[in-house]
Amino acid sequence: MASDTTLPSFKPLYQQVRERLVGRLIDGTWPPGMALPSEQQLAHELGVSQGTVRKALDAMSSEHLLVRAQGRGTFVADVEDTRILFRYLRLVGDDGRRLVPESKVTSVRQHKATEPARTRLELPRGSNVWTIERTRQMDDRVSIVETILVSAKRFPGLDRFSPLPNHIYSLYGSRYGIIIGRVIEQLKAIGASAKDAALLGCEPGAPLLHIERTALGLDGVPAEWRISRCLTDNFHYLSDL
Amino acid sequence: MASDTTLPSFKPLYQQVRERLVGRLIDGTWPPGMALPSEQQLAHELGVSQGTVRKALDAMSSEHLLVRAQGRGTFVADVEDTRILFRYLRLVGDDGRRLVPESKVTSVRQHKATEPARTRLELPRGSNVWTIERTRQMDDRVSIVETILVSAKRFPGLDRFSPLPNHIYSLYGSRYGIIIGRVIEQLKAIGASAKDAALLGCEPGAPLLHIERTALGLDGVPAEWRISRCLTDNFHYLSDL
DNA sequence: TAGTGGTCTAGACCACGAC
DNA sequence: TCGTGGTCTAGACCACTAT
């Protein structure tokens, strides 16, 4: 046998349908915001019952890949959509307001990937990456310093898009066809470095919320590595379990 | 009209079934770990089709209230269950190991609830609360200081259970019939107080991860308010979105 | 009014676990 | 071998949206 781990010898039809439909999201057949054919049409086209198509669509809906609305139809999830926007935006004001931090890019440069960057982005030795540095402010107060790394090969000519949009995932989708489907974040408390302290207007060593994010594409491959340092005086990170 | 918010004029049958079944979890008819009747039996008993029961059970399963296993049956989720244990335990070692911190209770006392405690626990003016203080250690190193508040009325005689178990939610369930169904956490970075610094063996002002948790019972009422201060030198908080 | 997704039903068959 | 949950189908009807 090629493998000693027992693989499921059986794959449900609705999962196969799901994979075919996800494929159409990956290859751009159905771009973000577009309406899908009706359940009936899909069922006929794929040669399965409507119930099976429904189960695949429901699964993708619960993964936030699709948005379904009774009476209107089924649509490809769009990062610009307010229902999707706050999925990856966990910062909330202490008074309960959802905050959308405005960004100011301070540098975009290409260089050889360091070893941790290669590991996180699963890149081969010698790969190049883009490093984007930016600050983000909420209520006219700089409170986040952010470093974003992506593969230079997967994002050619990234420096041409200037200024980079606030919601950078919409750029990944519209310009590079890379749609973020999952995000893993690791949180710590750290002391501010001298450099970050200067940008944030706080004392060096001041406590910052350190968020290290790995964003995966629909194919499960890491597309972005991001480190944010946040001065959480007036807001917090919300986790709903 | 009594209310100006338009309520859904229609409640699906499977949701009504779900509510009846959740009721049996709340009233203790089906305690944690117990096997439920089969889908067929429930369908017959409730006078609906098996498909409708299935949809209710699937919903409760995705809320982590039930655990289903093909060929075995459907079981009430148990905090002791390893599949459930890590649901509310988001701390992971930097090397990827899931860590279960051991607890040492330093004080259990009853007193009048402060205003923020009353707000968080939705208690009337003049209510009493229990305050539990404890430290938690991972790899023989004290790294968490925790303050837990619960209503004295809902948890009578809590001080009789000594020592309090490490997984305090199993005590809530087995002794008071209060099952935690949802947890909301707010994270910040703060500087260590002199008292916490002494307990954690760090400098005052050292950066700590501040986790404020509100735990809700199956009925949606807040049952516990908890504040943890964590020295995140060797571990982090994991958030999978 | 037409078309969409959402609910509900009934029944057949399959995969899995326990005995 | 039996009973469980899981899959798949087919069809009827309901709630909602757009026009």
Short mmCIF file of C-alpha atoms (C1' of nucleotides) in Angstrom, two decimals:
data_model
loop_
_atom_site.label_atom_id
_atom_site.label_comp_id
_atom_site.label_asym_id
_atom_site.label_seq_id
_atom_site.Cartn_x
_atom_site.Cartn_y
_atom_site.Cartn_z
CA MET A 1 0.00 0.00 0.00
CA ALA A 2 1.14 3.52 -0.75
CA SER A 3 -0.01 4.85 2.59
CA ASP A 4 -0.44 3.39 6.07
CA THR A 5 -3.09 5.88 7.15
CA THR A 6 -6.54 4.49 6.45
CA LEU A 7 -8.23 6.88 4.09
CA PRO A 8 -12.01 7.10 3.91
CA SER A 9 -12.85 4.48 1.31
CA PHE A 10 -16.01 6.38 0.50
CA LYS A 11 -16.68 9.97 -0.45
CA PRO A 12 -20.28 11.21 -0.30
CA LEU A 13 -21.75 12.55 -3.51
CA TYR A 14 -22.54 15.95 -2.01
CA GLN A 15 -18.87 16.39 -1.09
CA GLN A 16 -17.84 15.60 -4.64
CA VAL A 17 -20.38 18.18 -5.80
CA ARG A 18 -18.98 20.66 -3.29
CA GLU A 19 -15.46 20.13 -4.63
CA ARG A 20 -16.57 20.69 -8.21
CA LEU A 21 -18.32 23.91 -7.20
CA VAL A 22 -15.34 25.13 -5.16
CA GLY A 23 -13.26 24.46 -8.26
CA ARG A 24 -15.37 26.97 -10.16
CA LEU A 25 -14.68 29.55 -7.46
CA ILE A 26 -10.94 28.85 -7.65
CA ASP A 27 -10.73 29.02 -11.45
CA GLY A 28 -12.78 32.21 -11.54
CA THR A 29 -15.79 30.84 -13.42
CA TRP A 30 -17.95 32.37 -10.70
CA PRO A 31 -16.27 35.55 -9.43
CA PRO A 32 -17.17 37.15 -6.06
CA GLY A 33 -20.63 38.67 -6.02
CA MET A 34 -21.94 36.63 -8.95
CA ALA A 35 -25.24 34.78 -8.77
CA LEU A 36 -25.05 31.00 -9.15
CA PRO A 37 -27.50 29.03 -11.27
CA SER A 38 -30.56 27.83 -9.36
CA GLU A 39 -30.49 24.55 -7.44
CA GLN A 40 -32.66 22.95 -10.10
CA GLN A 41 -30.31 23.97 -12.89
CA LEU A 42 -27.22 22.79 -11.04
CA ALA A 43 -28.90 19.49 -10.17
CA HIS A 44 -29.78 18.88 -13.80
CA GLU A 45 -26.36 19.94 -15.04
CA LEU A 46 -24.47 17.76 -12.54
CA GLY A 47 -26.82 14.81 -12.84
CA VAL A 48 -27.74 14.60 -9.15
CA SER A 49 -30.88 15.38 -7.19
CA GLN A 50 -31.73 18.85 -5.95
CA GLY A 51 -31.33 17.66 -2.35
CA THR A 52 -27.71 16.71 -2.98
CA VAL A 53 -26.92 20.06 -4.59
CA ARG A 54 -28.63 21.73 -1.64
CA LYS A 55 -26.44 19.91 0.83
CA ALA A 56 -23.29 20.98 -1.03
CA LEU A 57 -24.49 24.60 -1.24
CA ASP A 58 -25.41 24.62 2.45
CA ALA A 59 -21.95 23.33 3.35
CA MET A 60 -20.28 26.06 1.28
CA SER A 61 -22.62 28.61 2.81
CA SER A 62 -21.62 27.60 6.33
CA GLU A 63 -17.98 27.94 5.23
CA HIS A 64 -18.88 31.50 4.20
CA LEU A 65 -17.93 30.79 0.59
CA LEU A 66 -21.48 31.49 -0.58
CA VAL A 67 -24.30 33.70 0.61
CA ARG A 68 -27.82 32.39 0.14
CA ALA A 69 -31.02 34.43 0.29
CA GLN A 70 -34.51 33.04 0.08
CA GLY A 71 -36.34 34.39 -2.93
CA ARG A 72 -33.22 35.98 -4.43
CA GLY A 73 -30.71 33.26 -5.12
CA THR A 74 -27.23 32.02 -4.20
CA PHE A 75 -24.23 34.34 -4.56
CA VAL A 76 -20.46 34.00 -4.35
CA ALA A 77 -19.26 35.60 -1.11
CA ASP A 78 -17.64 38.99 -1.66
CA VAL A 79 -15.14 40.53 0.74
CA GLU A 80 -16.78 43.89 0.08
CA ASP A 81 -20.05 42.48 1.39
CA THR A 82 -20.79 43.77 4.91
CA ARG A 83 -21.89 40.28 5.93
CA ILE A 84 -18.42 38.98 5.02
CA LEU A 85 -16.35 42.03 5.92
CA PHE A 86 -16.41 41.46 9.68
CA ARG A 87 -15.55 37.79 9.38
CA TYR A 88 -11.82 38.50 9.59
CA LEU A 89 -12.13 41.80 11.43
CA ARG A 90 -12.29 40.85 15.10
CA LEU A 91 -11.50 44.27 16.56
CA VAL A 92 -14.34 45.86 18.48
CA GLY A 93 -14.42 49.11 20.44
CA ASP A 94 -14.77 48.76 24.20
CA ASP A 95 -18.15 50.46 23.79
CA GLY A 96 -19.24 47.69 21.41
CA ARG A 97 -18.81 49.53 18.09
CA ARG A 98 -17.35 47.51 15.21
CA LEU A 99 -14.33 49.42 14.01
CA VAL A 100 -12.89 49.50 10.49
CA PRO A 101 -9.31 50.75 10.82
CA GLU A 102 -8.04 53.03 8.04
CA SER A 103 -4.66 52.03 6.63
CA LYS A 104 -1.56 54.00 5.63
CA VAL A 105 1.12 52.01 3.78
CA THR A 106 4.65 53.03 4.78
CA SER A 107 6.64 50.65 2.58
CA VAL A 108 6.34 47.93 -0.05
CA ARG A 109 9.52 46.08 -0.97
CA GLN A 110 10.66 42.76 -2.38
CA HIS A 111 13.45 40.64 -0.90
CA LYS A 112 14.59 37.08 -0.19
CA ALA A 113 12.27 35.25 2.19
CA THR A 114 13.62 34.64 5.68
CA GLU A 115 13.38 31.12 7.06
CA PRO A 116 10.25 31.73 9.23
CA ALA A 117 8.52 33.41 6.28
CA ARG A 118 9.35 30.45 4.04
CA THR A 119 7.94 28.06 6.62
CA ARG A 120 4.72 29.99 7.12
CA LEU A 121 4.08 30.53 3.41
CA GLU A 122 5.35 27.05 2.45
CA LEU A 123 7.80 28.46 -0.08
CA PRO A 124 10.92 26.73 -1.46
CA ARG A 125 14.41 27.87 -0.51
CA GLY A 126 15.51 31.04 -2.29
CA SER A 127 11.97 32.36 -2.85
CA ASN A 128 11.27 36.07 -2.93
CA VAL A 129 8.50 37.76 -0.95
CA TRP A 130 6.81 41.14 -0.77
CA THR A 131 6.85 42.85 2.60
CA ILE A 132 4.19 45.49 3.15
CA GLU A 133 4.47 47.71 6.20
CA ARG A 134 1.49 49.79 7.20
CA THR A 135 -0.07 51.58 10.14
CA ARG A 136 -3.78 51.54 10.83
CA GLN A 137 -5.80 54.06 12.75
CA MET A 138 -9.13 54.00 14.51
CA ASP A 139 -10.82 57.21 15.60
CA ASP A 140 -7.90 59.27 14.19
CA ARG A 141 -5.46 57.49 16.48
CA VAL A 142 -2.70 55.20 15.13
CA SER A 143 -3.22 51.99 17.08
CA ILE A 144 -2.00 49.15 14.85
CA VAL A 145 1.34 48.50 13.17
CA GLU A 146 1.16 45.74 10.60
CA THR A 147 3.64 43.71 8.57
CA ILE A 148 2.25 41.67 5.67
CA LEU A 149 4.22 39.08 3.69
CA VAL A 150 3.15 37.35 0.48
CA SER A 151 4.95 35.33 -2.16
CA ALA A 152 6.47 37.55 -4.88
CA LYS A 153 5.83 34.80 -7.42
CA ARG A 154 2.11 34.51 -6.68
CA PHE A 155 1.65 38.30 -6.50
CA PRO A 156 3.75 39.73 -9.39
CA GLY A 157 3.80 43.50 -9.70
CA LEU A 158 2.11 44.07 -6.37
CA ASP A 159 3.94 47.39 -5.99
CA ARG A 160 2.10 48.73 -9.03
CA PHE A 161 -1.12 48.95 -7.06
CA SER A 162 -0.57 52.13 -5.17
CA PRO A 163 -2.04 53.03 -2.86
CA LEU A 164 -2.94 49.53 -1.74
CA PRO A 165 -6.60 49.28 -0.74
CA ASN A 166 -7.65 49.12 2.89
CA HIS A 167 -9.25 45.71 2.37
CA ILE A 168 -6.31 44.02 0.73
CA TYR A 169 -8.13 40.68 0.35
CA SER A 170 -10.38 42.20 -2.32
CA LEU A 171 -7.18 42.99 -4.27
CA TYR A 172 -5.96 39.41 -3.88
CA GLY A 173 -9.28 38.24 -5.28
CA SER A 174 -9.86 40.72 -8.11
CA ARG A 175 -6.29 41.03 -9.40
CA TYR A 176 -4.72 37.67 -8.61
CA GLY A 177 -7.72 35.33 -8.37
CA ILE A 178 -6.66 34.29 -4.89
CA ILE A 179 -9.63 34.05 -2.54
CA ILE A 180 -9.00 33.75 1.18
CA GLY A 181 -11.13 30.97 2.65
CA ARG A 182 -9.70 30.51 6.13
CA VAL A 183 -7.61 32.42 8.62
CA ILE A 184 -5.65 31.15 11.64
CA GLU A 185 -4.57 33.66 14.27
CA GLN A 186 -2.18 33.31 17.20
CA LEU A 187 -2.39 35.97 19.90
CA LYS A 188 0.16 37.01 22.51
CA ALA A 189 1.02 39.99 24.65
CA ILE A 190 4.41 41.57 23.96
CA GLY A 191 6.29 44.74 24.85
CA ALA A 192 6.50 47.45 22.19
CA SER A 193 9.80 47.70 20.30
CA ALA A 194 11.40 51.14 20.06
CA LYS A 195 10.34 51.39 16.41
CA ASP A 196 6.72 50.36 17.04
CA ALA A 197 6.54 52.63 20.08
CA ALA A 198 7.52 55.60 17.93
CA LEU A 199 4.85 54.78 15.35
CA LEU A 200 2.17 54.17 17.96
CA GLY A 201 3.10 57.06 20.19
CA CYS A 202 3.58 54.93 23.28
CA GLU A 203 6.46 54.03 25.56
CA PRO A 204 8.89 51.31 24.47
CA GLY A 205 7.94 48.14 26.34
CA ALA A 206 4.28 49.15 26.56
CA PRO A 207 1.98 46.10 26.34
CA LEU A 208 0.78 45.36 22.80
CA LEU A 209 -1.55 42.69 21.48
CA HIS A 210 0.53 40.67 19.02
CA ILE A 211 -1.58 38.94 16.35
CA GLU A 212 0.12 36.55 13.95
CA ARG A 213 -2.19 35.55 11.13
CA THR A 214 -1.84 32.93 8.41
CA ALA A 215 -4.44 33.32 5.66
CA LEU A 216 -5.19 30.29 3.49
CA GLY A 217 -6.58 30.32 -0.03
CA LEU A 218 -9.53 28.18 -1.11
CA ASP A 219 -7.05 25.48 -2.08
CA GLY A 220 -5.73 25.40 1.50
CA VAL A 221 -2.33 26.84 0.58
CA PRO A 222 -1.03 29.73 2.78
CA ALA A 223 -1.32 32.94 0.79
CA GLU A 224 -0.43 35.59 3.35
CA TRP A 225 1.49 35.89 6.62
CA ARG A 226 0.66 38.91 8.70
CA ILE A 227 1.84 40.24 12.04
CA SER A 228 -0.13 43.01 13.76
CA ARG A 229 0.87 44.83 16.91
CA CYS A 230 -2.09 46.58 18.52
CA LEU A 231 -2.35 49.21 21.21
CA THR A 232 -5.56 47.97 22.82
CA ASP A 233 -6.38 50.97 24.97
CA ASN A 234 -9.86 51.57 23.57
CA PHE A 235 -10.71 48.33 21.78
CA HIS A 236 -10.35 44.58 22.10
CA TYR A 237 -10.22 41.38 20.08
CA LEU A 238 -13.54 39.52 20.10
CA SER A 239 -13.72 35.75 20.09
CA ASP A 240 -17.12 34.06 20.04
CA LEU A 241 -16.91 30.33 20.73
CA MET B 1 -48.50 46.41 18.93
CA ALA B 2 -46.40 45.28 21.85
CA SER B 3 -43.14 45.43 19.91
CA ASP B 4 -41.94 47.48 16.99
CA THR B 5 -39.33 44.96 15.86
CA THR B 6 -40.78 42.65 13.23
CA LEU B 7 -40.57 39.15 14.59
CA PRO B 8 -40.40 36.14 12.27
CA SER B 9 -44.05 35.26 11.81
CA PHE B 10 -43.06 31.68 11.14
CA LYS B 11 -40.95 29.21 13.07
CA PRO B 12 -39.79 26.07 11.26
CA LEU B 13 -40.83 22.76 12.75
CA TYR B 14 -37.24 21.56 13.15
CA GLN B 15 -36.46 24.62 15.28
CA GLN B 16 -39.43 23.87 17.50
CA VAL B 17 -38.15 20.31 17.82
CA ARG B 18 -34.69 21.66 18.64
CA GLU B 19 -36.12 23.84 21.39
CA ARG B 20 -37.98 20.92 22.94
CA LEU B 21 -34.83 18.82 22.88
CA VAL B 22 -32.69 21.63 24.35
CA GLY B 23 -35.33 21.86 27.08
CA ARG B 24 -34.57 18.27 28.04
CA LEU B 25 -30.90 19.15 28.33
CA ILE B 26 -31.70 22.16 30.52
CA ASP B 27 -34.06 20.28 32.84
CA GLY B 28 -31.63 17.40 33.19
CA THR B 29 -33.76 14.71 31.56
CA TRP B 30 -30.74 13.87 29.44
CA PRO B 31 -27.55 14.50 31.46
CA PRO B 32 -24.11 14.94 29.83
CA GLY B 33 -22.78 11.72 28.31
CA MET B 34 -26.18 10.05 28.03
CA ALA B 35 -27.33 8.40 24.81
CA LEU B 36 -30.44 9.89 23.21
CA PRO B 37 -33.21 7.74 21.76
CA SER B 38 -32.74 6.91 18.09
CA GLU B 39 -33.98 9.27 15.39
CA GLN B 40 -36.84 6.90 14.61
CA GLN B 41 -38.01 6.81 18.23
CA LEU B 42 -37.80 10.60 18.60
CA ALA B 43 -39.66 11.13 15.33
CA HIS B 44 -42.47 8.83 16.45
CA GLU B 45 -42.61 10.35 19.93
CA LEU B 46 -42.70 13.95 18.67
CA GLY B 47 -45.02 13.21 15.76
CA VAL B 48 -42.74 14.50 13.02
CA SER B 49 -40.75 12.84 10.27
CA GLN B 50 -37.28 11.41 10.82
CA GLY B 51 -35.84 14.05 8.49
CA THR B 52 -37.12 16.84 10.70
CA VAL B 53 -35.65 15.23 13.83
CA ARG B 54 -32.40 14.79 11.95
CA LYS B 55 -32.25 18.48 11.06
CA ALA B 56 -32.79 19.43 14.71
CA LEU B 57 -30.14 16.96 15.91
CA ASP B 58 -27.68 18.16 13.26
CA ALA B 59 -28.20 21.75 14.37
CA MET B 60 -27.56 20.83 18.01
CA SER B 61 -24.54 18.83 16.94
CA SER B 62 -23.05 21.82 15.14
CA GLU B 63 -23.66 23.87 18.31
CA HIS B 64 -21.59 21.23 20.12
CA LEU B 65 -24.54 20.35 22.37
CA LEU B 66 -24.63 16.78 21.05
CA VAL B 67 -22.05 14.37 19.68
CA ARG B 68 -23.19 12.00 16.94
CA ALA B 69 -21.43 8.85 15.81
CA GLN B 70 -22.48 6.67 12.92
CA GLY B 71 -23.31 3.18 14.10
CA ARG B 72 -23.23 4.16 17.81
CA GLY B 73 -25.86 6.79 18.39
CA THR B 74 -26.34 10.37 19.55
CA PHE B 75 -24.95 11.51 22.91
CA VAL B 76 -25.23 14.60 25.11
CA ALA B 77 -21.94 16.54 24.93
CA ASP B 78 -19.82 16.09 28.05
CA VAL B 79 -17.21 18.62 29.17
CA GLU B 80 -15.03 15.67 30.20
CA ASP B 81 -15.08 14.45 26.61
CA THR B 82 -11.78 15.19 24.87
CA ARG B 83 -13.69 16.27 21.77
CA ILE B 84 -15.43 18.95 23.86
CA LEU B 85 -12.63 19.76 26.31
CA PHE B 86 -10.61 21.88 23.92
CA ARG B 87 -13.62 23.86 22.73
CA TYR B 88 -13.12 26.49 25.42
CA LEU B 89 -9.40 25.91 25.90
CA ARG B 90 -7.72 28.06 23.29
CA LEU B 91 -4.22 28.09 24.77
CA VAL B 92 -1.61 26.28 22.68
CA GLY B 93 2.13 25.97 23.25
CA ASP B 94 4.32 27.78 20.75
CA ASP B 95 5.51 24.32 19.66
CA GLY B 96 1.91 23.37 18.83
CA ARG B 97 1.13 21.24 21.91
CA ARG B 98 -2.37 21.64 23.38
CA LEU B 99 -1.84 22.55 27.02
CA VAL B 100 -4.14 21.80 29.94
CA PRO B 101 -3.15 24.19 32.75
CA GLU B 102 -3.31 22.80 36.28
CA SER B 103 -5.13 25.05 38.76
CA LYS B 104 -4.44 26.10 42.36
CA VAL B 105 -7.29 27.95 44.08
CA THR B 106 -6.06 30.73 46.36
CA SER B 107 -9.38 32.06 47.65
CA VAL B 108 -13.15 31.52 47.49
CA ARG B 109 -15.31 34.17 49.10
CA GLN B 110 -18.80 35.62 48.90
CA HIS B 111 -19.59 39.33 48.79
CA LYS B 112 -21.87 41.99 47.29
CA ALA B 113 -21.60 42.21 43.53
CA THR B 114 -19.86 45.27 42.16
CA GLU B 115 -21.61 47.21 39.41
CA PRO B 116 -19.58 45.72 36.50
CA ALA B 117 -20.13 42.21 37.87
CA ARG B 118 -23.88 42.84 38.12
CA THR B 119 -23.94 44.07 34.53
CA ARG B 120 -21.97 41.13 33.17
CA LEU B 121 -23.95 38.51 35.07
CA GLU B 122 -27.27 40.33 34.62
CA LEU B 123 -27.97 40.31 38.36
CA PRO B 124 -30.36 42.63 40.25
CA ARG B 125 -29.07 45.35 42.57
CA GLY B 126 -27.85 43.99 45.91
CA SER B 127 -27.04 40.49 44.60
CA ASN B 128 -24.25 38.45 46.12
CA VAL B 129 -21.54 36.71 44.10
CA TRP B 130 -18.80 34.19 44.67
CA THR B 131 -15.30 35.28 43.72
CA ILE B 132 -12.81 32.52 43.05
CA GLU B 133 -9.15 33.43 42.69
CA ARG B 134 -6.77 30.89 41.27
CA THR B 135 -3.43 30.51 39.57
CA ARG B 136 -2.81 28.09 36.73
CA GLN B 137 0.44 26.56 35.67
CA MET B 138 1.68 24.98 32.48
CA ASP B 139 4.91 22.97 32.45
CA ASP B 140 5.44 23.65 36.19
CA ARG B 141 5.45 27.38 35.60
CA VAL B 142 2.71 29.67 36.95
CA SER B 143 1.57 31.56 33.87
CA ILE B 144 -2.09 32.45 34.44
CA VAL B 145 -3.84 34.37 37.20
CA GLU B 146 -7.60 33.99 37.10
CA THR B 147 -10.59 35.62 38.78
CA ILE B 148 -13.95 33.88 38.42
CA LEU B 149 -17.30 35.37 39.44
CA VAL B 150 -20.65 33.57 39.63
CA SER B 151 -24.00 34.35 41.21
CA ALA B 152 -24.17 33.21 44.85
CA LYS B 153 -27.88 32.50 44.43
CA ARG B 154 -27.41 30.18 41.42
CA PHE B 155 -24.41 28.43 43.00
CA PRO B 156 -25.31 27.94 46.70
CA GLY B 157 -22.66 26.32 48.87
CA LEU B 158 -20.00 26.56 46.22
CA ASP B 159 -17.31 26.82 48.92
CA ARG B 160 -18.19 23.32 50.13
CA PHE B 161 -16.59 21.81 47.04
CA SER B 162 -12.96 21.96 48.01
CA PRO B 163 -10.69 21.68 46.20
CA LEU B 164 -12.57 22.98 43.21
CA PRO B 165 -11.92 20.83 40.14
CA ASN B 166 -9.63 21.97 37.36
CA HIS B 167 -12.49 21.83 34.84
CA ILE B 168 -14.96 23.88 36.79
CA TYR B 169 -17.66 23.64 34.08
CA SER B 170 -18.14 19.95 34.88
CA LEU B 171 -18.98 21.04 38.46
CA TYR B 172 -21.49 23.58 37.17
CA GLY B 173 -23.12 20.81 35.17
CA SER B 174 -23.07 17.92 37.65
CA ARG B 175 -23.85 19.84 40.86
CA TYR B 176 -25.96 22.77 39.70
CA GLY B 177 -27.41 21.55 36.40
CA ILE B 178 -25.98 24.57 34.60
CA ILE B 179 -24.49 23.63 31.25
CA ILE B 180 -22.33 26.17 29.45
CA GLY B 181 -23.36 26.42 25.81
CA ARG B 182 -21.51 29.49 24.57
CA VAL B 183 -18.54 31.60 25.55
CA ILE B 184 -17.64 35.15 24.49
CA GLU B 185 -14.08 36.33 25.06
CA GLN B 186 -12.56 39.81 24.80
CA LEU B 187 -8.77 40.01 24.55
CA LYS B 188 -6.43 42.87 25.30
CA ALA B 189 -2.81 43.44 26.22
CA ILE B 190 -2.24 45.02 29.63
CA GLY B 191 0.65 45.66 32.01
CA ALA B 192 0.97 43.37 35.03
CA SER B 193 -0.24 44.78 38.34
CA ALA B 194 2.11 44.50 41.29
CA LYS B 195 -0.02 41.71 42.76
CA ASP B 196 -0.22 39.70 39.53
CA ALA B 197 3.50 40.25 38.90
CA ALA B 198 4.31 38.70 42.28
CA LEU B 199 2.14 35.67 41.54
CA LEU B 200 3.51 35.23 38.03
CA GLY B 201 7.11 35.93 38.91
CA CYS B 202 7.49 38.75 36.42
CA GLU B 203 8.14 42.48 36.56
CA PRO B 204 5.24 44.84 37.32
CA GLY B 205 4.12 46.34 34.02
CA ALA B 206 5.21 43.29 32.03
CA PRO B 207 2.88 42.63 29.08
CA LEU B 208 0.08 40.18 29.88
CA LEU B 209 -2.69 38.80 27.70
CA HIS B 210 -5.94 39.89 29.38
CA ILE B 211 -8.88 37.59 28.58
CA GLU B 212 -12.33 38.58 29.76
CA ARG B 213 -14.83 35.76 29.33
CA THR B 214 -18.59 35.66 29.69
CA ALA B 215 -19.95 32.10 29.72
CA LEU B 216 -23.62 31.63 28.85
CA GLY B 217 -25.84 28.73 29.91
CA LEU B 218 -28.02 26.79 27.47
CA ASP B 219 -30.82 29.25 28.24
CA GLY B 220 -28.59 32.11 27.08
CA VAL B 221 -28.27 33.64 30.55
CA PRO B 222 -24.73 34.61 31.66
CA ALA B 223 -23.56 32.09 34.26
CA GLU B 224 -19.93 33.05 34.80
CA TRP B 225 -17.69 36.08 34.39
CA ARG B 226 -13.98 35.33 34.26
CA ILE B 227 -10.87 37.44 33.87
CA SER B 228 -7.56 35.73 33.07
CA ARG B 229 -4.17 37.42 32.93
CA CYS B 230 -1.65 35.30 31.01
CA LEU B 231 2.11 35.45 30.72
CA THR B 232 2.37 34.35 27.09
CA ASP B 233 6.09 33.66 26.92
CA ASN B 234 5.78 30.08 25.74
CA PHE B 235 2.23 29.78 24.50
CA HIS B 236 -0.44 31.69 22.61
CA TYR B 237 -4.18 32.01 22.15
CA LEU B 238 -5.41 30.25 19.02
CA SER B 239 -8.26 31.60 16.94
CA ASP B 240 -9.39 29.67 13.87
CA LEU B 241 -11.78 31.67 11.70
"C1'" DT C 1 -47.25 36.23 -10.89
"C1'" DA C 2 -43.07 33.70 -11.63
"C1'" DG C 3 -38.92 32.04 -9.70
"C1'" DT C 4 -35.88 31.39 -5.84
"C1'" DG C 5 -34.39 29.13 -1.67
"C1'" DG C 6 -36.51 26.88 2.73
"C1'" DT C 7 -39.25 23.25 4.90
"C1'" DC C 8 -41.25 18.77 5.42
"C1'" DT C 9 -42.18 14.26 4.22
"C1'" DA C 10 -41.46 9.22 2.96
"C1'" DG C 11 -38.73 5.69 1.64
"C1'" DA C 12 -34.56 3.14 -0.01
"C1'" DC C 13 -30.06 2.09 0.60
"C1'" DC C 14 -25.15 2.51 2.61
"C1'" DA C 15 -21.34 2.68 6.19
"C1'" DC C 16 -20.20 1.74 10.69
"C1'" DG C 17 -20.13 -0.19 15.44
"C1'" DA C 18 -21.52 -3.53 18.79
"C1'" DC C 19 -22.70 -8.06 19.72
"C1'" DT D 1 -26.71 -9.86 12.29
"C1'" DC D 2 -28.86 -5.97 14.01
"C1'" DG D 3 -29.48 -1.17 15.04
"C1'" DT D 4 -27.45 3.24 14.51
"C1'" DG D 5 -26.56 7.44 12.01
"C1'" DG D 6 -25.36 9.05 7.01
"C1'" DT D 7 -26.61 9.52 2.16
"C1'" DC D 8 -29.58 10.09 -1.74
"C1'" DT D 9 -33.77 10.61 -4.01
"C1'" DA D 10 -38.43 12.56 -5.38
"C1'" DG D 11 -42.04 15.38 -4.68
"C1'" DA D 12 -45.21 18.66 -2.34
"C1'" DC D 13 -45.77 22.83 -0.31
"C1'" DC D 14 -44.29 27.38 2.00
"C1'" DA D 15 -41.95 31.99 2.47
"C1'" DC D 16 -39.70 35.53 0.25
"C1'" DT D 17 -38.12 38.70 -3.68
"C1'" DA D 18 -38.49 40.84 -7.82
"C1'" DT D 19 -41.23 42.61 -11.56
#
